[in-house]
Amino acid sequence: MTMLAKSRMAVLAAAALAACGDGNNGGGGSGPPPPAADSITLSGTAARGAALAAAAVGVKCASGTPAAVSATTAGSGAYSVTLEGAGLPCVLRVTGAGGEVYHSVVAGSASSGSFVANLSPLTDMMVAQLAGSAPAAFYDGFGSGAAVSAAALSQAAAYVKSAISKVADLGSMNPATDALVVGNALDQVIEAAVTGLAAAGAVSRPS
């Protein structure tokens, strides 16, 4: 191969590489898509024994949600909401068609991932114990700078287990994070606790 031919091949190769580089770096090509924003997905079930269907779920987080974000439960009581640019911890409130209002909390400080937060009379008790105040007041005042540790939430679950022990046995279940489906073991505990505490006059049972 002559020196002239080699020079021409080198020029063509360089041009081809430059063209590929232009396509990857936005020089007329599409280029790689920008990275997706961090997001948090919260999901769970709202129930008091029976599912809370078509109930409004409000969510407020320590960062990224200046106003409450809302979702609506399905017929099974299940809900899911995705928040972009938000950071844990988050507090939730469900309002049922019959006037039921329950709260829940997701602990930690993550800004991405999927987390479970059921809403029931037992999670309402957990929030009351965690906050040392009415759950509604905790939800209303929740915002920037709020902190909830996983250890504190576990302690609140242990308190609820003890508080309902005479009418229902939670065993090792966590009311906020364990699978909750109408009719399953956790749902049966919720039903038994609501019935038992109502009979003892400790809580009123929704009709």
PDB file of C-alpha atoms in Angstrom:
ATOM      1  CA  MET A   1       0.000   0.000   0.000  1.00  0.00           C
ATOM      2  CA  THR A   2       1.427   3.418  -0.950  1.00  0.00           C
ATOM      3  CA  MET A   3       1.975   6.186   1.551  1.00  0.00           C
ATOM      4  CA  LEU A   4      -0.754   8.230  -0.193  1.00  0.00           C
ATOM      5  CA  ALA A   5      -3.274   5.419   0.182  1.00  0.00           C
ATOM      6  CA  LYS A   6      -2.365   4.967   3.854  1.00  0.00           C
ATOM      7  CA  SER A   7      -2.803   8.708   4.441  1.00  0.00           C
ATOM      8  CA  ARG A   8      -6.238   8.693   2.796  1.00  0.00           C
ATOM      9  CA  MET A   9      -7.318   5.685   4.905  1.00  0.00           C
ATOM     10  CA  ALA A  10      -6.153   7.422   8.084  1.00  0.00           C
ATOM     11  CA  VAL A  11      -8.150  10.536   7.179  1.00  0.00           C
ATOM     12  CA  LEU A  12     -11.275   8.481   6.477  1.00  0.00           C
ATOM     13  CA  ALA A  13     -10.905   6.557   9.753  1.00  0.00           C
ATOM     14  CA  ALA A  14     -10.507   9.788  11.712  1.00  0.00           C
ATOM     15  CA  ALA A  15     -13.585  11.253  10.025  1.00  0.00           C
ATOM     16  CA  ALA A  16     -15.617   8.160  10.871  1.00  0.00           C
ATOM     17  CA  LEU A  17     -14.587   8.298  14.531  1.00  0.00           C
ATOM     18  CA  ALA A  18     -15.406  11.992  14.683  1.00  0.00           C
ATOM     19  CA  ALA A  19     -18.855  11.316  13.245  1.00  0.00           C
ATOM     20  CA  CYS A  20     -19.525   8.663  15.905  1.00  0.00           C
ATOM     21  CA  GLY A  21     -18.358  11.016  18.592  1.00  0.00           C
ATOM     22  CA  ASP A  22     -20.663  13.775  17.346  1.00  0.00           C
ATOM     23  CA  GLY A  23     -23.642  11.420  17.515  1.00  0.00           C
ATOM     24  CA  ASN A  24     -22.941  10.477  21.132  1.00  0.00           C
ATOM     25  CA  ASN A  25     -22.256  13.985  22.338  1.00  0.00           C
ATOM     26  CA  GLY A  26     -25.201  15.849  20.928  1.00  0.00           C
ATOM     27  CA  GLY A  27     -23.589  17.029  17.701  1.00  0.00           C
ATOM     28  CA  GLY A  28     -26.811  16.474  15.748  1.00  0.00           C
ATOM     29  CA  GLY A  29     -27.483  13.000  17.288  1.00  0.00           C
ATOM     30  CA  SER A  30     -29.997  12.091  19.967  1.00  0.00           C
ATOM     31  CA  GLY A  31     -27.383  11.200  22.617  1.00  0.00           C
ATOM     32  CA  PRO A  32     -28.122   9.379  25.892  1.00  0.00           C
ATOM     33  CA  PRO A  33     -31.248  10.391  27.829  1.00  0.00           C
ATOM     34  CA  PRO A  34     -30.757  12.524  30.937  1.00  0.00           C
ATOM     35  CA  PRO A  35     -30.769  10.612  34.235  1.00  0.00           C
ATOM     36  CA  ALA A  36     -34.210  10.196  35.813  1.00  0.00           C
ATOM     37  CA  ALA A  37     -34.968  12.265  38.890  1.00  0.00           C
ATOM     38  CA  ASP A  38     -34.919  10.462  42.219  1.00  0.00           C
ATOM     39  CA  SER A  39     -38.369   9.375  43.290  1.00  0.00           C
ATOM     40  CA  ILE A  40     -40.046   7.740  46.262  1.00  0.00           C
ATOM     41  CA  THR A  41     -42.964   5.354  45.845  1.00  0.00           C
ATOM     42  CA  LEU A  42     -45.235   4.779  48.829  1.00  0.00           C
ATOM     43  CA  SER A  43     -47.842   2.041  48.747  1.00  0.00           C
ATOM     44  CA  GLY A  44     -49.937  -0.013  51.111  1.00  0.00           C
ATOM     45  CA  THR A  45     -53.507  -0.706  52.157  1.00  0.00           C
ATOM     46  CA  ALA A  46     -56.016   1.322  54.133  1.00  0.00           C
ATOM     47  CA  ALA A  47     -58.327  -0.827  56.241  1.00  0.00           C
ATOM     48  CA  ARG A  48     -60.123  -1.080  59.564  1.00  0.00           C
ATOM     49  CA  GLY A  49     -60.932  -4.756  59.095  1.00  0.00           C
ATOM     50  CA  ALA A  50     -62.962  -3.884  56.023  1.00  0.00           C
ATOM     51  CA  ALA A  51     -61.106  -2.100  53.243  1.00  0.00           C
ATOM     52  CA  LEU A  52     -61.356   1.672  52.957  1.00  0.00           C
ATOM     53  CA  ALA A  53     -62.314   1.942  49.300  1.00  0.00           C
ATOM     54  CA  ALA A  54     -62.243   5.196  47.320  1.00  0.00           C
ATOM     55  CA  ALA A  55     -60.611   6.916  50.290  1.00  0.00           C
ATOM     56  CA  ALA A  56     -58.350   9.951  49.989  1.00  0.00           C
ATOM     57  CA  VAL A  57     -54.715   9.441  51.008  1.00  0.00           C
ATOM     58  CA  GLY A  58     -52.639  12.539  51.717  1.00  0.00           C
ATOM     59  CA  VAL A  59     -48.826  12.442  51.922  1.00  0.00           C
ATOM     60  CA  LYS A  60     -46.381  14.990  53.350  1.00  0.00           C
ATOM     61  CA  CYS A  61     -42.612  14.484  53.470  1.00  0.00           C
ATOM     62  CA  ALA A  62     -39.755  16.176  55.258  1.00  0.00           C
ATOM     63  CA  SER A  63     -38.555  17.572  51.924  1.00  0.00           C
ATOM     64  CA  GLY A  64     -39.877  17.982  48.400  1.00  0.00           C
ATOM     65  CA  THR A  65     -43.596  18.232  49.210  1.00  0.00           C
ATOM     66  CA  PRO A  66     -44.496  21.809  50.208  1.00  0.00           C
ATOM     67  CA  ALA A  67     -48.152  20.768  50.020  1.00  0.00           C
ATOM     68  CA  ALA A  68     -49.718  17.366  50.619  1.00  0.00           C
ATOM     69  CA  VAL A  69     -49.753  15.026  47.637  1.00  0.00           C
ATOM     70  CA  SER A  70     -52.875  12.910  47.321  1.00  0.00           C
ATOM     71  CA  ALA A  71     -53.944   9.518  45.999  1.00  0.00           C
ATOM     72  CA  THR A  72     -57.150   7.476  46.090  1.00  0.00           C
ATOM     73  CA  THR A  73     -57.488   3.911  47.323  1.00  0.00           C
ATOM     74  CA  ALA A  74     -58.834   1.125  45.129  1.00  0.00           C
ATOM     75  CA  GLY A  75     -61.737  -1.118  46.093  1.00  0.00           C
ATOM     76  CA  SER A  76     -59.301  -3.327  47.984  1.00  0.00           C
ATOM     77  CA  GLY A  77     -58.070  -0.368  50.017  1.00  0.00           C
ATOM     78  CA  ALA A  78     -54.725  -0.432  48.203  1.00  0.00           C
ATOM     79  CA  TYR A  79     -53.028   2.777  47.085  1.00  0.00           C
ATOM     80  CA  SER A  80     -49.745   3.829  45.503  1.00  0.00           C
ATOM     81  CA  VAL A  81     -48.227   7.265  45.041  1.00  0.00           C
ATOM     82  CA  THR A  82     -44.879   8.296  43.533  1.00  0.00           C
ATOM     83  CA  LEU A  83     -43.159  11.493  44.647  1.00  0.00           C
ATOM     84  CA  GLU A  84     -40.297  13.006  42.652  1.00  0.00           C
ATOM     85  CA  GLY A  85     -37.647  14.985  44.461  1.00  0.00           C
ATOM     86  CA  ALA A  86     -39.017  14.111  47.899  1.00  0.00           C
ATOM     87  CA  GLY A  87     -37.140  12.846  50.942  1.00  0.00           C
ATOM     88  CA  LEU A  88     -38.144  10.697  53.887  1.00  0.00           C
ATOM     89  CA  PRO A  89     -39.541  10.656  56.470  1.00  0.00           C
ATOM     90  CA  CYS A  90     -43.116  10.978  55.222  1.00  0.00           C
ATOM     91  CA  VAL A  91     -46.424  11.023  57.062  1.00  0.00           C
ATOM     92  CA  LEU A  92     -49.724   9.852  55.564  1.00  0.00           C
ATOM     93  CA  ARG A  93     -53.404  10.382  56.292  1.00  0.00           C
ATOM     94  CA  VAL A  94     -56.376   8.478  54.897  1.00  0.00           C
ATOM     95  CA  THR A  95     -59.922   9.783  55.081  1.00  0.00           C
ATOM     96  CA  GLY A  96     -62.628   7.223  54.443  1.00  0.00           C
ATOM     97  CA  ALA A  97     -66.104   7.795  53.060  1.00  0.00           C
ATOM     98  CA  GLY A  98     -67.550   6.989  56.472  1.00  0.00           C
ATOM     99  CA  GLY A  99     -65.429   9.615  58.214  1.00  0.00           C
ATOM    100  CA  GLU A 100     -62.633   7.267  59.283  1.00  0.00           C
ATOM    101  CA  VAL A 101     -59.284   9.051  59.602  1.00  0.00           C
ATOM    102  CA  TYR A 102     -56.039   7.126  60.143  1.00  0.00           C
ATOM    103  CA  HIS A 103     -52.377   8.044  59.912  1.00  0.00           C
ATOM    104  CA  SER A 104     -49.079   6.315  59.207  1.00  0.00           C
ATOM    105  CA  VAL A 105     -45.390   7.138  58.914  1.00  0.00           C
ATOM    106  CA  VAL A 106     -42.455   6.051  56.757  1.00  0.00           C
ATOM    107  CA  ALA A 107     -39.192   6.462  58.668  1.00  0.00           C
ATOM    108  CA  GLY A 108     -35.681   7.175  57.404  1.00  0.00           C
ATOM    109  CA  SER A 109     -33.963   9.755  55.219  1.00  0.00           C
ATOM    110  CA  ALA A 110     -33.892   8.164  51.748  1.00  0.00           C
ATOM    111  CA  SER A 111     -34.674  10.133  48.604  1.00  0.00           C
ATOM    112  CA  SER A 112     -35.367   7.148  46.364  1.00  0.00           C
ATOM    113  CA  GLY A 113     -36.878   3.688  46.613  1.00  0.00           C
ATOM    114  CA  SER A 114     -40.180   1.961  47.342  1.00  0.00           C
ATOM    115  CA  PHE A 115     -41.689   1.819  50.827  1.00  0.00           C
ATOM    116  CA  VAL A 116     -44.793   0.322  52.433  1.00  0.00           C
ATOM    117  CA  ALA A 117     -47.102   2.331  54.669  1.00  0.00           C
ATOM    118  CA  ASN A 118     -50.443   0.790  55.623  1.00  0.00           C
ATOM    119  CA  LEU A 119     -53.118   2.932  57.227  1.00  0.00           C
ATOM    120  CA  SER A 120     -55.354   1.496  59.939  1.00  0.00           C
ATOM    121  CA  PRO A 121     -56.443   2.080  63.541  1.00  0.00           C
ATOM    122  CA  LEU A 122     -53.227   0.339  64.622  1.00  0.00           C
ATOM    123  CA  THR A 123     -50.948   2.600  62.577  1.00  0.00           C
ATOM    124  CA  ASP A 124     -52.870   5.555  64.000  1.00  0.00           C
ATOM    125  CA  MET A 125     -51.947   4.289  67.476  1.00  0.00           C
ATOM    126  CA  MET A 126     -48.335   3.977  66.332  1.00  0.00           C
ATOM    127  CA  VAL A 127     -48.244   7.600  65.165  1.00  0.00           C
ATOM    128  CA  ALA A 128     -49.815   8.810  68.410  1.00  0.00           C
ATOM    129  CA  GLN A 129     -47.161   6.970  70.421  1.00  0.00           C
ATOM    130  CA  LEU A 130     -44.362   8.134  68.139  1.00  0.00           C
ATOM    131  CA  ALA A 131     -45.429  11.778  68.174  1.00  0.00           C
ATOM    132  CA  GLY A 132     -46.561  11.980  71.781  1.00  0.00           C
ATOM    133  CA  SER A 133     -49.547  13.941  70.500  1.00  0.00           C
ATOM    134  CA  ALA A 134     -52.687  13.570  68.409  1.00  0.00           C
ATOM    135  CA  PRO A 135     -51.871  12.017  65.014  1.00  0.00           C
ATOM    136  CA  ALA A 136     -53.837  14.765  63.240  1.00  0.00           C
ATOM    137  CA  ALA A 137     -51.696  17.466  64.855  1.00  0.00           C
ATOM    138  CA  PHE A 138     -48.527  15.561  63.931  1.00  0.00           C
ATOM    139  CA  TYR A 139     -49.642  15.341  60.312  1.00  0.00           C
ATOM    140  CA  ASP A 140     -50.693  18.990  60.119  1.00  0.00           C
ATOM    141  CA  GLY A 141     -47.382  20.212  61.527  1.00  0.00           C
ATOM    142  CA  PHE A 142     -45.159  17.854  59.555  1.00  0.00           C
ATOM    143  CA  GLY A 143     -42.647  19.390  57.184  1.00  0.00           C
ATOM    144  CA  SER A 144     -39.076  20.487  56.627  1.00  0.00           C
ATOM    145  CA  GLY A 145     -36.646  19.249  59.258  1.00  0.00           C
ATOM    146  CA  ALA A 146     -38.882  16.454  60.538  1.00  0.00           C
ATOM    147  CA  ALA A 147     -37.033  13.291  61.548  1.00  0.00           C
ATOM    148  CA  VAL A 148     -38.357   9.814  62.270  1.00  0.00           C
ATOM    149  CA  SER A 149     -35.976   6.913  62.843  1.00  0.00           C
ATOM    150  CA  ALA A 150     -36.660   3.275  62.079  1.00  0.00           C
ATOM    151  CA  ALA A 151     -35.877   2.478  65.722  1.00  0.00           C
ATOM    152  CA  ALA A 152     -38.520   4.922  66.945  1.00  0.00           C
ATOM    153  CA  LEU A 153     -41.096   3.415  64.589  1.00  0.00           C
ATOM    154  CA  SER A 154     -40.242  -0.097  65.794  1.00  0.00           C
ATOM    155  CA  GLN A 155     -40.705   1.041  69.387  1.00  0.00           C
ATOM    156  CA  ALA A 156     -44.114   2.454  68.458  1.00  0.00           C
ATOM    157  CA  ALA A 157     -45.077  -0.904  66.923  1.00  0.00           C
ATOM    158  CA  ALA A 158     -43.969  -2.671  70.111  1.00  0.00           C
ATOM    159  CA  TYR A 159     -46.138  -0.305  72.147  1.00  0.00           C
ATOM    160  CA  VAL A 160     -49.194  -1.102  70.017  1.00  0.00           C
ATOM    161  CA  LYS A 161     -48.536  -4.830  70.349  1.00  0.00           C
ATOM    162  CA  SER A 162     -48.555  -4.467  74.132  1.00  0.00           C
ATOM    163  CA  ALA A 163     -51.551  -2.121  74.179  1.00  0.00           C
ATOM    164  CA  ILE A 164     -53.822  -4.524  72.287  1.00  0.00           C
ATOM    165  CA  SER A 165     -52.447  -7.747  73.748  1.00  0.00           C
ATOM    166  CA  LYS A 166     -55.594  -8.461  75.782  1.00  0.00           C
ATOM    167  CA  VAL A 167     -57.819  -8.393  72.687  1.00  0.00           C
ATOM    168  CA  ALA A 168     -55.535  -9.350  69.774  1.00  0.00           C
ATOM    169  CA  ASP A 169     -52.094 -10.835  69.185  1.00  0.00           C
ATOM    170  CA  LEU A 170     -49.847  -9.055  66.690  1.00  0.00           C
ATOM    171  CA  GLY A 171     -47.080 -11.607  67.078  1.00  0.00           C
ATOM    172  CA  SER A 172     -44.123 -10.401  65.027  1.00  0.00           C
ATOM    173  CA  MET A 173     -46.253  -8.399  62.573  1.00  0.00           C
ATOM    174  CA  ASN A 174     -45.680  -4.682  62.035  1.00  0.00           C
ATOM    175  CA  PRO A 175     -49.015  -2.924  61.317  1.00  0.00           C
ATOM    176  CA  ALA A 176     -47.361  -0.279  59.144  1.00  0.00           C
ATOM    177  CA  THR A 177     -45.140  -2.370  56.904  1.00  0.00           C
ATOM    178  CA  ASP A 178     -46.354  -5.988  56.810  1.00  0.00           C
ATOM    179  CA  ALA A 179     -48.549  -7.180  53.951  1.00  0.00           C
ATOM    180  CA  LEU A 180     -52.128  -6.093  54.569  1.00  0.00           C
ATOM    181  CA  VAL A 181     -54.853  -7.658  52.461  1.00  0.00           C
ATOM    182  CA  VAL A 182     -58.454  -7.859  53.590  1.00  0.00           C
ATOM    183  CA  GLY A 183     -58.897 -11.246  55.240  1.00  0.00           C
ATOM    184  CA  ASN A 184     -55.207 -11.981  55.868  1.00  0.00           C
ATOM    185  CA  ALA A 185     -53.580 -12.399  59.295  1.00  0.00           C
ATOM    186  CA  LEU A 186     -52.823  -8.712  59.870  1.00  0.00           C
ATOM    187  CA  ASP A 187     -56.308  -7.691  58.790  1.00  0.00           C
ATOM    188  CA  GLN A 188     -57.814 -10.191  61.231  1.00  0.00           C
ATOM    189  CA  VAL A 189     -55.732  -8.704  64.044  1.00  0.00           C
ATOM    190  CA  ILE A 190     -56.939  -5.210  63.131  1.00  0.00           C
ATOM    191  CA  GLU A 191     -60.552  -6.417  63.148  1.00  0.00           C
ATOM    192  CA  ALA A 192     -60.108  -8.165  66.500  1.00  0.00           C
ATOM    193  CA  ALA A 193     -58.366  -5.153  68.031  1.00  0.00           C
ATOM    194  CA  VAL A 194     -61.025  -2.688  66.877  1.00  0.00           C
ATOM    195  CA  THR A 195     -63.822  -4.965  68.109  1.00  0.00           C
ATOM    196  CA  GLY A 196     -62.133  -5.694  71.426  1.00  0.00           C
ATOM    197  CA  LEU A 197     -61.121  -2.127  72.197  1.00  0.00           C
ATOM    198  CA  ALA A 198     -64.597  -0.884  71.259  1.00  0.00           C
ATOM    199  CA  ALA A 199     -66.172  -3.428  73.610  1.00  0.00           C
ATOM    200  CA  ALA A 200     -63.868  -2.196  76.361  1.00  0.00           C
ATOM    201  CA  GLY A 201     -64.847   1.403  75.613  1.00  0.00           C
ATOM    202  CA  ALA A 202     -61.304   2.331  74.605  1.00  0.00           C
ATOM    203  CA  VAL A 203     -62.234   3.292  71.041  1.00  0.00           C
ATOM    204  CA  SER A 204     -65.387   3.801  69.047  1.00  0.00           C
ATOM    205  CA  ARG A 205     -66.008   1.318  66.274  1.00  0.00           C
ATOM    206  CA  PRO A 206     -67.006   2.831  62.904  1.00  0.00           C
ATOM    207  CA  SER A 207     -70.357   1.606  61.668  1.00  0.00           C
TER     208      SER A 207
END
